[in-house]
Steps between C-alpha positions, in 0.01 A plus 500: 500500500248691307509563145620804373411658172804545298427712172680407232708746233235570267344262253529573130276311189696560174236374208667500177376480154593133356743614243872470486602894522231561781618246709864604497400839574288411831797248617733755490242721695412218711909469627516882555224461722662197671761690568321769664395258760173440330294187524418387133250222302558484140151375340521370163306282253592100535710530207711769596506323861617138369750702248679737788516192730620233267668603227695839609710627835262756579435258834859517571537849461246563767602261763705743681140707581258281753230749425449399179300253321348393196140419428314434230113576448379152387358610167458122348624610123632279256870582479483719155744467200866508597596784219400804627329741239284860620134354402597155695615680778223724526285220418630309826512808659108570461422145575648556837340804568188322436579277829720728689255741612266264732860316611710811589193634734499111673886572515457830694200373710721196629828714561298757670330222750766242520897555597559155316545405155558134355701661162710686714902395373603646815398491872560862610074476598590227799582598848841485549552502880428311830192767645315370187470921346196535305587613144286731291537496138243628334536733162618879611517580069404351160754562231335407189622486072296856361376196262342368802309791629198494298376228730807501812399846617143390560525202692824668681215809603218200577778340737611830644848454403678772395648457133756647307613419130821449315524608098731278342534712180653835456317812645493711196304242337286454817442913481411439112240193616327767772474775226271280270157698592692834415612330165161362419357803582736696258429264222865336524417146548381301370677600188350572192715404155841319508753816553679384802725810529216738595579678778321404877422833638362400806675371728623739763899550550543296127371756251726511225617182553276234440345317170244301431750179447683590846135467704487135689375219274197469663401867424594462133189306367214614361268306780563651879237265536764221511491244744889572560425861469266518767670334742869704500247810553285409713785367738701765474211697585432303816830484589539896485283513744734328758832563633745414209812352507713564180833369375679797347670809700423853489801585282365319200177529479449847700224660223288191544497434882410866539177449309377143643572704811291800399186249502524448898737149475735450752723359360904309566769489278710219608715389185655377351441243702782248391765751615322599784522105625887547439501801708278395784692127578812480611497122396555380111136471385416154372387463164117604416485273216115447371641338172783216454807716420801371260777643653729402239445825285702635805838296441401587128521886584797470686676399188341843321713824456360759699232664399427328186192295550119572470254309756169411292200416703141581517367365858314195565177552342598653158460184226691567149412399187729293244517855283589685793766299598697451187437923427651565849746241484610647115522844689732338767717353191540819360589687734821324530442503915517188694126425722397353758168368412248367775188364294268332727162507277452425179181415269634238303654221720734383174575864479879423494450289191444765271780727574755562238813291511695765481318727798550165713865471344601884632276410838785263600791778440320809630178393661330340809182421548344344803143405638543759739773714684606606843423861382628690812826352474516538085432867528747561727794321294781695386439352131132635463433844324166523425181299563214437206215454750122499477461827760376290798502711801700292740775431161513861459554586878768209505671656147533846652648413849733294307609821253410253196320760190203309324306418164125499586336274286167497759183274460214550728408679796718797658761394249368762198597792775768404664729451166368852436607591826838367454578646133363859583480578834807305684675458175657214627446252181274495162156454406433209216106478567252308254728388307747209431729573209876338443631837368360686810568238747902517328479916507380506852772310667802614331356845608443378854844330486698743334412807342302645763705274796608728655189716550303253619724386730577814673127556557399123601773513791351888597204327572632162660663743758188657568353171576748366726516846693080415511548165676768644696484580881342868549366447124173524346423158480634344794315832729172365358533129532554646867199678481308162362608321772423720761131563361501128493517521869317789584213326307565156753282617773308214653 
């Protein structure tokens, strides 16, 4: 019998940044897209690839979808430092874009040629019947990290492969990054003296709002010059210039999206994306565990009265100094609350040997502390309250679905606005930026936990309903993941 050309669903590169939060982000994406009926490659660096196949169930998880597979781009670095920090990770992470760029276009110029791949974990790319059907699988759409783009979007245009980009942080930050020339131009950045409570005035839809202090990181030196600096604008700048595929919903963010989309971005609000997984399978979702979880804080919670713990953690990249941790841990003490502590960096490997006896006495009758926790499931206990986090986008996301009010104590990045966004805007929590204080630490949670309980409570679950409705059939959210997935297609026209 003659071959026949059967075309496959369409064939979808996700490319993400090699950092912890990005990659979490993109796998959710990834299974959404699965789900669709969408063909899917995840790309990574070789460490990310040997860590998602060896040491977690992220393999498992995607068993039950034969169009999916991992790959990695055979990059050749040294496995870097096992404690994760912001300057090693973006030192890793410019040390693969270094490589990446001539690798990703040999990627894109073998899928486009060949229907084979020897990294493939799966063999949805093999004929499957007697008549020996002819399979085409080449790339119908790039999906690549916005940290990505300064180099992704070119080879992607070079290749002739449509490309689209994912943000991993929040969008009102991402609308702050895009506004630099107008702040430049205004005199705004970079600043001039130390008064970081001068108003921003430029930045459209935030006027009134915004200080110096609540402007990313990045944008709060005195050299844009910066090698970091550079690179978060010039990728969101590239990235701007593609389709864009956010994780937030039009409820929260509505002021923002409006103005990204005033610039000509088409862009899709599909979060937040680890409630619109729970909406979307019918199945139990198995874990998406990057980091070794101690579920033993969970039997520990269970033994909690309701509502009367605080969940401490910062993310994965945040590293603490020995003054830190005894000032927040004195603040804990204080405030009479039990915690939940998940500490997985610190500077000082013999950190533990300079607490206090008696902070490490009360630890044992009101405390525990882990490497790391199973987050999800800890914000959704019936004995958490509040949550003392470092304003990471996908943590904040997670918080609000959950109803669970916050203390911002942000670091880098997106984190400066988002913990403004939370204390002023969504008034869902309380602000303790650039600054690490025992009395303030103690102030802040008895007013998170009890004085102002209440409040915050009531507005926190206003806005978790909001998301769920987002994610929701006939919702914002889950009508453009539709409309991603159907574009996906529309673009899959060999």
């Amino acid at each position: 019998m003659d071959s026949t050309v059967e075309k496959l669903p369409p064939h979808v590169l996700l490319f993400p940044f090699p950092a912890h939060s990005h990659i979490h982000f993109l796998l959710n994406l990834a299974e959404l897209l699965c789900h669709g009926g969408l063909h899917v490659t995840f790309l990574v660096d070789d460490q990310t690839h040997r860590h998602l196949l060896n040491d977690t169930a992220v393999r498992s998880r995607f068993d039950r979808y034969s169009g999916f597979r991992f790959q990695n781009l055979r990059d050749g670095l040294p496995v870097p430092d096992s404690q994760g920090s912001l300057d090693k990770t973006m030192e890793f992470g410019y040390s693969f874009l270094e490589v990446a760029k001539p690798r990703f276009k040999d990627v894109l110029i073998s899928s486009s040629s060949s229907s084979s791949s020897s990294s493939s974990s799966s063999d949805w790319q093999k004929a499957e019947d007697s008549d020996h059907v002819a399979r085409k699988s080449s790339i119908a759409c790039i999906i690549a990290d916005s940290m990505m783009a300064s180099f992704a979007v070119d080879v992607a245009g070079e290749a002739g492969i449509p490309i689209m980009c994912y943000h991993n942080a929040c969008p009102s930050d991402l609308w702050a990054v895009l506004c630099v020339p107008k702040l430049i131009e205004a005199g705004e950045i970079p600043f001039q003296g130390d008064d970081l409570d001068v108003p921003i005035a430029n930045v459209p839809g935030f006027e009134g709002l915004l200080r110096r202090r609540d402007l990313s990181s990045f944008l709060r030196g005195r050299d844009l010059l910066d090698k970091n600096t550079q690179f978060i604008i010039n990728g969101a700048s590239q990235a701007r210039l593609t389709r864009m595929i956010l994780n937030t919903f039009e409820e929260l963010e509505g002021p923002a999206l409006a103005q990204i989309r005033s610039q000509g971005t088409n862009i899709y609000t599909v979060g937040p994306l680890h409630e619109h997984l729970k909406t979307r399978l019918t199945s139990m979702i198995p874990p998406n565990n990057l980091e070794k979880e101690d579920t033993g804080c969970i039997a520990w919670l269970d033994a909690q009265p309701l509502r009367s713990v605080i969940y401490v953690c910062f993310g994965s990249i945040v590293v603490m100094s020995n003054d830190q941790i005894i000032e927040l841990w004195h603040g804990l003490k204080n405030s009479g609350k039990r915690f939940l502590w998940a500490l997985p960096n610190v500077a000082d490997k013999e950190w533990k040997n300079q607490i206090p006896p008696e902070l490490l006495e009360d630890s044992s009758q009101k405390g525990y502390i882990v490497a790391w926790a199973p987050q999800g499931d800890v914000l959704d206990h019936k004995a958490v309250s509040g949550f003392l986090t470092h304003s990471g986008w996908n943590s904040t996301l997670e918080s609000i679905v959950a109803g669970v009010p916050m203390i911002c104590w942000p670091w880098f990045g997106d984190h400066q606005f988002i913990s403004r966004l939370i204390a002023e805007v969504w008034k869902i929590g309380l602000d303790m930026k650039d600054t690490c204080d025992r009395v303030i630490i103690e102030k802040m949670i008895k007013e998170l936990m009890d004085t102002r309980r209440e409040e915050f409570t009531q507005s926190v679950d206003q806005i978790a309903k909001l998301a769920k409705n987002a994610v929701s059939k006939g919702g914002s959210s889950y009508i453009n993941l539709d409309r991603l997935i159907e574009d996906i297609r529309s673009l899959d026209t060999d």
